[in-house]
Amino acid sequence: MRLNWIASTTLSLLRAVESAGRSSARTPLKQPEHVATIRDQARRVTDRLVSASVIESDFWDHLIDEVVSCGNDPALTAQLCEVALLRAGHSHLQSDQTAAAIFRSLETCRLAFQADSPRLAEQLRLRYAPLKQAYEAYGPGMLRSIGNQIWNGSPPKDWWPGKATVHAAAPIMTGAAGRSTGQTSVWIEAVLTDVSPEVPEWLRLVHQLTEMAVETHTRTHASHLGEDPAKSSSSSASELPWSLGIVPLILHQAADRGFINGSPMPLGTALRLWQTSDECSTKPRGHVNELGAVLDKWWVGVGSQAKAFPIALKQLSEMLVTAGLPSTLPSFMEDR
């Protein structure tokens, strides 16, 4: 799988504005006046969404998804804003007017963002260089081994896409990542050093690429069976706890190659790092540790020996239900 790396200034802007709209706002901006400008405009966007009865987090998720789905660093437009609004539930009535107002606020933010960091694209390329280098050295071999273990040595030919896009964004949470819902694209914060010495950042990228492969395969399989791909990507894939089950699998493969300490595997650290929510630090540590204990027990007793990984995931699902824990990583961590 060839990766096309993009210094995503638009994604960086959107994540900064979304963050600025929260009470505990963190932005990568340096100048106080630029921070104030973005916070003021972020509140205006929030007000617009509230008046339109659109859930704020849904709008940001869809707008970011539209940007990440592109194969380049797209310019923000009112049309993109309108697509995100409609996907978030805004009625077609006056959606163009709401989108235009939101776009004006975002354009004001963009100008402040650009004034604060006029060479952001160049800075992002420098920032993601160490991550890219580490992934190119270790990632492809890891992906092959992960695919072989999931499919007992015979993964489908199209399990790993031939190419994917990686959008590198300015750090806001000192380490975060996500992916597009419909395209072979992921995003990751371009941090210069590993957030935790236990789990290197390039493994976060491996995790997102593996999640992407699971979702793409599920969607493709559903279309071949004549099912609705949209429903499949949101329901069939989530019926099995893939996002949790692949965590110990990835850590096991990394430990086997000496990239991390595997005794014990840093499951708790990986669970806290490898989710898509920006609010993970607000969740009680005990919940993550409880989830990690179930995963460890499942991996030692079932997952590591499985010849059919989906069947092993069904057993993990049963263990999670028994323990009263959720079966997906993002929904467990999110606090929106």
Short mmCIF file of C-alpha atoms in Angstrom, two decimals:
data_model
loop_
_atom_site.label_atom_id
_atom_site.label_comp_id
_atom_site.label_asym_id
_atom_site.label_seq_id
_atom_site.Cartn_x
_atom_site.Cartn_y
_atom_site.Cartn_z
CA MET A 1 0.00 0.00 0.00
CA ARG A 2 1.49 3.31 -1.14
CA LEU A 3 0.81 6.30 1.10
CA ASN A 4 0.34 9.79 -0.29
CA TRP A 5 1.25 12.28 2.44
CA ILE A 6 -0.46 15.67 2.51
CA ALA A 7 0.31 18.71 4.66
CA SER A 8 -3.31 19.54 5.43
CA THR A 9 -3.66 23.20 6.33
CA THR A 10 -7.46 23.08 5.92
CA LEU A 11 -7.83 20.15 8.32
CA SER A 12 -5.53 21.94 10.76
CA LEU A 13 -7.76 25.01 10.57
CA LEU A 14 -10.99 23.08 11.12
CA ARG A 15 -9.63 21.20 14.13
CA ALA A 16 -8.36 24.45 15.62
CA VAL A 17 -11.74 26.15 15.21
CA GLU A 18 -13.61 23.13 16.56
CA SER A 19 -11.29 23.05 19.57
CA ALA A 20 -11.68 26.79 20.11
CA GLY A 21 -15.44 26.34 20.40
CA ARG A 22 -15.04 24.22 23.53
CA SER A 23 -14.64 25.71 27.00
CA SER A 24 -11.28 23.99 27.52
CA ALA A 25 -10.04 25.25 24.17
CA ARG A 26 -6.57 24.47 22.93
CA THR A 27 -5.30 25.81 19.64
CA PRO A 28 -1.89 25.68 17.97
CA LEU A 29 -1.90 29.47 17.55
CA LYS A 30 0.81 31.68 18.97
CA GLN A 31 -0.64 35.21 18.90
CA PRO A 32 -3.35 36.02 21.50
CA GLU A 33 -5.29 38.18 19.05
CA HIS A 34 -5.52 35.31 16.60
CA VAL A 35 -6.75 32.96 19.34
CA ALA A 36 -9.39 35.53 20.31
CA THR A 37 -10.49 35.92 16.69
CA ILE A 38 -10.91 32.19 16.21
CA ARG A 39 -12.78 31.73 19.50
CA ASP A 40 -15.18 34.54 18.63
CA GLN A 41 -15.89 33.10 15.19
CA ALA A 42 -16.19 29.57 16.59
CA ARG A 43 -18.93 30.81 18.91
CA ARG A 44 -20.69 32.33 15.91
CA VAL A 45 -20.58 28.99 14.13
CA THR A 46 -21.98 27.31 17.23
CA ASP A 47 -24.80 29.85 17.44
CA ARG A 48 -25.67 29.23 13.79
CA LEU A 49 -25.76 25.48 14.28
CA VAL A 50 -27.88 25.75 17.40
CA SER A 51 -30.39 28.02 15.66
CA ALA A 52 -30.54 25.50 12.80
CA SER A 53 -31.05 22.59 15.24
CA VAL A 54 -27.86 20.90 14.06
CA ILE A 55 -25.70 19.02 16.55
CA GLU A 56 -22.37 20.82 16.61
CA SER A 57 -20.17 17.72 16.86
CA ASP A 58 -22.02 16.10 13.94
CA PHE A 59 -21.34 19.11 11.73
CA TRP A 60 -17.63 19.14 12.55
CA ASP A 61 -17.33 15.39 12.07
CA HIS A 62 -18.91 15.59 8.61
CA LEU A 63 -16.99 18.69 7.53
CA ILE A 64 -13.68 17.15 8.59
CA ASP A 65 -14.71 13.91 6.86
CA GLU A 66 -15.37 15.82 3.62
CA VAL A 67 -11.90 17.38 3.79
CA VAL A 68 -10.15 14.10 4.64
CA SER A 69 -11.97 12.37 1.79
CA CYS A 70 -10.15 14.61 -0.69
CA GLY A 71 -6.89 13.50 -2.20
CA ASN A 72 -5.31 16.88 -1.64
CA ASP A 73 -5.42 19.86 0.73
CA PRO A 74 -8.74 21.30 -0.47
CA ALA A 75 -9.71 24.93 -0.16
CA LEU A 76 -12.62 25.41 2.19
CA THR A 77 -15.81 26.45 0.37
CA ALA A 78 -19.42 27.24 1.23
CA GLN A 79 -20.38 24.16 -0.78
CA LEU A 80 -18.33 21.91 1.50
CA CYS A 81 -20.00 23.52 4.50
CA GLU A 82 -23.43 22.90 3.01
CA VAL A 83 -22.67 19.23 2.34
CA ALA A 84 -21.60 18.84 5.97
CA LEU A 85 -24.74 20.62 7.16
CA LEU A 86 -27.00 18.37 5.13
CA ARG A 87 -25.18 15.25 6.30
CA ALA A 88 -25.60 16.49 9.89
CA GLY A 89 -29.35 16.78 9.46
CA HIS A 90 -29.94 20.37 8.31
CA SER A 91 -33.01 20.67 6.09
CA HIS A 92 -32.52 21.66 2.46
CA LEU A 93 -34.53 24.79 3.24
CA GLN A 94 -32.07 27.69 3.65
CA SER A 95 -29.11 25.33 3.97
CA ASP A 96 -27.22 27.50 1.49
CA GLN A 97 -27.72 30.58 3.67
CA THR A 98 -26.57 28.81 6.83
CA ALA A 99 -23.56 27.41 4.96
CA ALA A 100 -22.64 30.84 3.62
CA ALA A 101 -22.73 32.36 7.12
CA ILE A 102 -20.60 29.54 8.56
CA PHE A 103 -18.16 29.81 5.67
CA ARG A 104 -17.71 33.55 6.33
CA SER A 105 -16.78 32.80 9.94
CA LEU A 106 -14.39 30.05 8.87
CA GLU A 107 -12.82 32.32 6.27
CA THR A 108 -12.14 34.91 8.98
CA CYS A 109 -10.53 32.15 11.01
CA ARG A 110 -8.46 31.06 8.02
CA LEU A 111 -7.04 34.54 7.58
CA ALA A 112 -6.12 34.69 11.27
CA PHE A 113 -4.65 31.19 11.07
CA GLN A 114 -2.62 32.14 8.00
CA ALA A 115 -1.34 35.34 9.62
CA ASP A 116 -0.26 33.37 12.68
CA SER A 117 1.45 30.59 10.70
CA PRO A 118 2.14 31.82 7.14
CA ARG A 119 4.38 28.81 6.38
CA LEU A 120 2.15 26.16 7.95
CA ALA A 121 2.28 23.76 4.98
CA GLU A 122 6.08 23.79 5.02
CA GLN A 123 6.10 23.34 8.80
CA LEU A 124 3.73 20.39 8.56
CA ARG A 125 5.96 18.69 5.98
CA LEU A 126 8.87 19.03 8.38
CA ARG A 127 6.77 17.80 11.27
CA TYR A 128 5.46 14.66 9.58
CA ALA A 129 8.85 13.70 8.12
CA PRO A 130 9.96 11.63 11.18
CA LEU A 131 6.60 9.82 11.29
CA LYS A 132 6.74 9.09 7.58
CA GLN A 133 10.30 7.82 7.85
CA ALA A 134 9.46 5.52 10.78
CA TYR A 135 6.37 4.16 9.04
CA GLU A 136 8.25 3.48 5.79
CA ALA A 137 10.91 1.60 7.73
CA TYR A 138 8.61 -0.58 9.83
CA GLY A 139 4.97 -0.14 8.79
CA PRO A 140 4.65 -2.15 5.54
CA GLY A 141 6.03 -5.31 7.12
CA MET A 142 3.74 -4.83 10.12
CA LEU A 143 0.70 -4.48 7.87
CA ARG A 144 1.54 -7.68 6.01
CA SER A 145 1.85 -9.59 9.28
CA ILE A 146 -1.37 -8.09 10.65
CA GLY A 147 -3.28 -9.10 7.51
CA ASN A 148 -1.81 -12.60 7.63
CA GLN A 149 -2.80 -13.08 11.27
CA ILE A 150 -6.34 -11.81 10.73
CA TRP A 151 -6.83 -14.10 7.73
CA ASN A 152 -4.75 -17.06 8.89
CA GLY A 153 -2.08 -16.47 6.26
CA SER A 154 -4.39 -15.87 3.29
CA PRO A 155 -5.79 -12.33 3.29
CA PRO A 156 -8.03 -11.31 0.37
CA LYS A 157 -6.10 -9.68 -2.45
CA ASP A 158 -7.92 -6.40 -1.89
CA TRP A 159 -7.63 -6.43 1.92
CA TRP A 160 -5.03 -3.66 1.85
CA PRO A 161 -5.87 -0.91 -0.67
CA GLY A 162 -3.23 -0.23 -3.30
CA LYS A 163 -2.86 3.32 -2.07
CA ALA A 164 -4.12 5.59 0.69
CA THR A 165 -3.85 9.24 1.64
CA VAL A 166 -2.47 10.48 4.95
CA HIS A 167 -3.48 14.01 5.95
CA ALA A 168 -0.99 15.46 8.45
CA ALA A 169 -2.53 18.11 10.71
CA ALA A 170 -1.17 20.57 13.25
CA PRO A 171 -1.16 19.10 16.78
CA ILE A 172 -3.99 20.16 19.06
CA MET A 173 -4.25 17.17 21.40
CA THR A 174 -0.54 16.26 21.25
CA GLY A 175 -1.39 13.15 19.33
CA ALA A 176 -4.68 12.19 17.63
CA ALA A 177 -5.83 10.46 14.46
CA GLY A 178 -8.92 9.50 12.49
CA ARG A 179 -10.04 8.42 9.05
CA SER A 180 -12.55 9.08 6.30
CA THR A 181 -15.79 7.11 6.39
CA GLY A 182 -15.90 6.53 2.65
CA GLN A 183 -12.42 6.91 1.16
CA THR A 184 -9.03 5.30 1.72
CA SER A 185 -7.84 8.32 3.68
CA VAL A 186 -6.67 8.85 7.24
CA TRP A 187 -5.48 11.86 9.22
CA ILE A 188 -2.97 12.15 12.02
CA GLU A 189 -1.50 14.95 14.08
CA ALA A 190 2.07 15.65 13.03
CA VAL A 191 3.76 15.44 16.41
CA LEU A 192 7.53 15.50 16.37
CA THR A 193 8.10 12.98 19.17
CA ASP A 194 6.25 9.94 20.49
CA VAL A 195 3.49 10.88 22.92
CA SER A 196 4.33 7.81 25.00
CA PRO A 197 7.61 5.89 24.97
CA GLU A 198 5.54 2.70 25.33
CA VAL A 199 3.69 3.12 22.03
CA PRO A 200 5.45 4.87 19.10
CA GLU A 201 3.37 7.23 16.97
CA TRP A 202 3.81 5.24 13.78
CA LEU A 203 1.79 2.44 15.44
CA ARG A 204 -1.09 4.90 15.78
CA LEU A 205 -0.96 5.25 11.99
CA VAL A 206 -0.85 1.46 11.58
CA HIS A 207 -3.96 1.24 13.76
CA GLN A 208 -5.86 3.73 11.59
CA LEU A 209 -4.81 1.98 8.38
CA THR A 210 -5.98 -1.35 9.80
CA GLU A 211 -9.33 0.16 10.82
CA MET A 212 -9.61 1.61 7.32
CA ALA A 213 -8.98 -1.82 5.78
CA VAL A 214 -11.66 -3.41 7.97
CA GLU A 215 -14.24 -0.79 7.01
CA THR A 216 -13.34 -0.85 3.30
CA HIS A 217 -13.50 -4.64 3.16
CA THR A 218 -16.87 -4.68 4.95
CA ARG A 219 -18.28 -2.08 2.59
CA THR A 220 -16.98 -3.89 -0.52
CA HIS A 221 -18.24 -7.26 0.71
CA ALA A 222 -21.68 -5.78 1.38
CA SER A 223 -21.90 -4.30 -2.12
CA HIS A 224 -21.03 -7.67 -3.65
CA LEU A 225 -23.87 -9.21 -1.66
CA GLY A 226 -26.28 -6.54 -2.83
CA GLU A 227 -26.56 -4.88 0.57
CA ASP A 228 -26.58 -1.15 1.24
CA PRO A 229 -22.87 -0.21 1.64
CA ALA A 230 -23.75 2.82 3.76
CA LYS A 231 -25.64 0.66 6.23
CA SER A 232 -22.92 -1.96 6.17
CA SER A 233 -20.15 0.46 7.02
CA SER A 234 -22.05 1.73 10.02
CA SER A 235 -23.64 -1.46 11.29
CA SER A 236 -22.10 -4.72 10.04
CA ALA A 237 -18.54 -3.67 10.86
CA SER A 238 -19.60 -2.53 14.32
CA GLU A 239 -21.36 -5.84 15.07
CA LEU A 240 -17.90 -7.25 15.76
CA PRO A 241 -15.52 -5.34 18.07
CA TRP A 242 -12.83 -4.88 15.41
CA SER A 243 -11.60 -1.54 16.77
CA LEU A 244 -10.82 -3.21 20.10
CA GLY A 245 -9.65 -6.60 18.87
CA ILE A 246 -7.00 -5.22 16.56
CA VAL A 247 -5.33 -3.29 19.40
CA PRO A 248 -3.66 -6.32 21.07
CA LEU A 249 -3.04 -7.82 17.63
CA ILE A 250 -1.03 -4.76 16.55
CA LEU A 251 0.81 -4.59 19.88
CA HIS A 252 1.63 -8.31 19.67
CA GLN A 253 3.10 -7.91 16.19
CA ALA A 254 5.11 -4.87 17.32
CA ALA A 255 6.41 -6.72 20.39
CA ASP A 256 7.42 -9.73 18.28
CA ARG A 257 9.63 -7.41 16.23
CA GLY A 258 11.13 -5.69 19.25
CA PHE A 259 9.49 -2.33 18.60
CA ILE A 260 7.78 -2.24 22.01
CA ASN A 261 7.93 -4.07 25.30
CA GLY A 262 5.46 -6.93 25.15
CA SER A 263 5.63 -8.11 28.74
CA PRO A 264 3.12 -6.86 29.60
CA MET A 265 1.69 -5.29 26.45
CA PRO A 266 0.87 -1.57 26.94
CA LEU A 267 -2.85 -2.10 26.29
CA GLY A 268 -4.03 0.68 28.60
CA THR A 269 -1.71 3.22 26.98
CA ALA A 270 -2.74 2.21 23.46
CA LEU A 271 -6.46 2.37 24.33
CA ARG A 272 -6.05 5.89 25.66
CA LEU A 273 -4.06 7.01 22.61
CA TRP A 274 -5.70 5.24 19.70
CA GLN A 275 -9.21 6.60 19.81
CA THR A 276 -10.60 9.40 17.68
CA SER A 277 -12.11 11.61 20.36
CA ASP A 278 -10.37 14.75 21.54
CA GLU A 279 -11.91 14.21 24.97
CA CYS A 280 -10.16 10.99 25.98
CA SER A 281 -8.36 12.56 28.93
CA THR A 282 -11.71 13.24 30.62
CA LYS A 283 -12.58 9.54 30.89
CA PRO A 284 -11.79 7.71 34.14
CA ARG A 285 -8.56 5.74 33.94
CA GLY A 286 -10.23 2.82 35.71
CA HIS A 287 -12.61 2.27 32.79
CA VAL A 288 -9.72 2.01 30.36
CA ASN A 289 -7.86 -0.36 32.67
CA GLU A 290 -10.96 -2.56 33.00
CA LEU A 291 -11.30 -2.69 29.24
CA GLY A 292 -7.60 -3.47 28.91
CA ALA A 293 -7.92 -6.37 31.36
CA VAL A 294 -10.73 -7.94 29.30
CA LEU A 295 -8.74 -7.49 26.09
CA ASP A 296 -5.65 -9.05 27.62
CA LYS A 297 -7.60 -12.06 28.88
CA TRP A 298 -9.26 -12.50 25.48
CA TRP A 299 -6.03 -12.16 23.56
CA VAL A 300 -4.12 -14.70 25.67
CA GLY A 301 -6.93 -17.23 25.72
CA VAL A 302 -8.60 -16.75 22.34
CA GLY A 303 -7.35 -14.02 20.00
CA SER A 304 -3.71 -15.00 19.69
CA GLN A 305 -4.64 -18.60 18.86
CA ALA A 306 -7.53 -17.84 16.50
CA LYS A 307 -7.52 -19.32 13.01
CA ALA A 308 -10.66 -17.34 12.18
CA PHE A 309 -10.35 -13.85 13.65
CA PRO A 310 -14.01 -12.86 13.15
CA ILE A 311 -15.08 -15.87 15.24
CA ALA A 312 -12.64 -14.85 17.95
CA LEU A 313 -14.15 -11.35 17.85
CA LYS A 314 -17.57 -12.83 18.54
CA GLN A 315 -16.15 -14.31 21.72
CA LEU A 316 -14.64 -10.93 22.61
CA SER A 317 -18.05 -9.35 22.11
CA GLU A 318 -19.57 -11.83 24.57
CA MET A 319 -16.84 -11.10 27.12
CA LEU A 320 -17.43 -7.37 26.80
CA VAL A 321 -21.17 -7.80 27.30
CA THR A 322 -20.56 -9.94 30.38
CA ALA A 323 -18.24 -7.27 31.79
CA GLY A 324 -20.71 -4.49 30.97
CA LEU A 325 -18.27 -2.79 28.62
CA PRO A 326 -18.94 -1.32 25.15
CA SER A 327 -17.72 -3.07 22.03
CA THR A 328 -16.27 -0.12 20.14
CA LEU A 329 -13.37 2.07 21.09
CA PRO A 330 -14.53 5.49 19.80
CA SER A 331 -18.04 5.39 21.27
CA PHE A 332 -16.62 4.37 24.63
CA MET A 333 -14.16 7.23 24.71
CA GLU A 334 -16.15 10.05 23.21
CA ASP A 335 -17.70 12.61 25.52
CA ARG A 336 -19.65 14.87 23.22
#
